[in-house]
């Protein structure tokens, strides 16, 4: 889990517009580091980075032959200068495009749930009503102290994030502003919010810093009271060596930003280099179409490599 940036989920709660169904509390912030490369079974991370999560699922429905055929068409699109080779730079550009497409498709999917008056903007009041309306109108149903605390914490937190994303200050988000609200890690003017929310989540003693124990507690709960696993000991070393830059025993906001939004780490470039390294048989630091297709199961999935996936969904071709 060392290094990497934060991966963000939709803020707090999602409800169908107007329905005011009973909301449930969800985790607001994915763990920092989740965006970096992990060797998951079946090359899942590589598939999602190369294709996007939805498209990766569509490949999981195909036969190996169909997957290779569609991958070949994608390779032709990645080869921008049509010289017959895929360079690390071309692959990085493709991965960044896939990441951006996922973000904007995600916003498009939920837009209608919040744009209640169909004016192609989402006002703060619309978002608050769609997300928190049930809680605000039926507070008596939330007797659990933990639930009450969660909702009371999330509403002002969402409002603060919404107002930061709302660059023109009219309390009505355009699609670009709402994208910044849902995916703040992608926007420069939202980075302070990303850091602040991370600090608030981890800083249990509310002293404005993250100490080593709080850092560890965010990823590991020693409920049985036994010795810590080796990976936790390694994370403690990571904290001391790489997180706590000024060696005062805790992370301030600048150090948290360096941790979750490192300026010197490009996820798309790292994944592109990984894919090239693993597939470059002749070690000329670029890939032929044949090299990609020979290692096709690293780039895309199929029924043969993803037995447990849902095979009933239908997705459009890339």
mmCIF file with all atom_site columns, C-alpha atoms in Angstrom, residues 207-212 239-241 243-256:
data_model
loop_
_atom_site.group_PDB
_atom_site.id
_atom_site.type_symbol
_atom_site.label_atom_id
_atom_site.label_alt_id
_atom_site.label_comp_id
_atom_site.label_asym_id
_atom_site.label_entity_id
_atom_site.label_seq_id
_atom_site.pdbx_PDB_ins_code
_atom_site.Cartn_x
_atom_site.Cartn_y
_atom_site.Cartn_z
_atom_site.occupancy
_atom_site.B_iso_or_equiv
_atom_site.pdbx_formal_charge
_atom_site.auth_seq_id
_atom_site.auth_comp_id
_atom_site.auth_asym_id
_atom_site.auth_atom_id
_atom_site.pdbx_PDB_model_num
ATOM 1  C CA . UNK A 1 207 ? -5.276 17.703 16.777 1.00 0.00 ? 207 UNK A CA 1
ATOM 2  C CA . UNK A 1 208 ? -4.885 18.660 13.116 1.00 0.00 ? 208 UNK A CA 1
ATOM 3  C CA . UNK A 1 209 ? -2.214 16.052 12.394 1.00 0.00 ? 209 UNK A CA 1
ATOM 4  C CA . UNK A 1 210 ? -1.976 12.344 11.545 1.00 0.00 ? 210 UNK A CA 1
ATOM 5  C CA . UNK A 1 211 ? 0.353  10.425 13.838 1.00 0.00 ? 211 UNK A CA 1
ATOM 6  C CA . UNK A 1 212 ? 1.710  6.961  13.113 1.00 0.00 ? 212 UNK A CA 1
ATOM 7  C CA . UNK A 1 239 ? 5.486  6.347  7.763  1.00 0.00 ? 239 UNK A CA 1
ATOM 8  C CA . UNK A 1 240 ? 8.772  7.121  9.496  1.00 0.00 ? 240 UNK A CA 1
ATOM 9  C CA . UNK A 1 241 ? 10.922 7.047  6.370  1.00 0.00 ? 241 UNK A CA 1
ATOM 10 C CA . UNK A 1 243 ? 5.485  10.059 5.112  1.00 0.00 ? 243 UNK A CA 1
ATOM 11 C CA . UNK A 1 244 ? 6.812  12.075 8.055  1.00 0.00 ? 244 UNK A CA 1
ATOM 12 C CA . UNK A 1 245 ? 9.122  14.262 6.015  1.00 0.00 ? 245 UNK A CA 1
ATOM 13 C CA . UNK A 1 246 ? 10.169 16.644 8.808  1.00 0.00 ? 246 UNK A CA 1
ATOM 14 C CA . UNK A 1 247 ? 10.551 13.777 11.319 1.00 0.00 ? 247 UNK A CA 1
ATOM 15 C CA . UNK A 1 248 ? 8.317  15.287 14.012 1.00 0.00 ? 248 UNK A CA 1
ATOM 16 C CA . UNK A 1 249 ? 6.336  12.071 14.455 1.00 0.00 ? 249 UNK A CA 1
ATOM 17 C CA . UNK A 1 250 ? 3.213  13.196 12.597 1.00 0.00 ? 250 UNK A CA 1
ATOM 18 C CA . UNK A 1 251 ? 1.954  14.317 9.204  1.00 0.00 ? 251 UNK A CA 1
ATOM 19 C CA . UNK A 1 252 ? 0.719  17.854 8.597  1.00 0.00 ? 252 UNK A CA 1
ATOM 20 C CA . UNK A 1 253 ? -1.385 18.904 5.605  1.00 0.00 ? 253 UNK A CA 1
ATOM 21 C CA . UNK A 1 254 ? 1.614  19.352 3.311  1.00 0.00 ? 254 UNK A CA 1
ATOM 22 C CA . UNK A 1 255 ? 2.910  15.897 4.155  1.00 0.00 ? 255 UNK A CA 1
ATOM 23 C CA . UNK A 1 256 ? -0.551 14.385 3.660  1.00 0.00 ? 256 UNK A CA 1
#
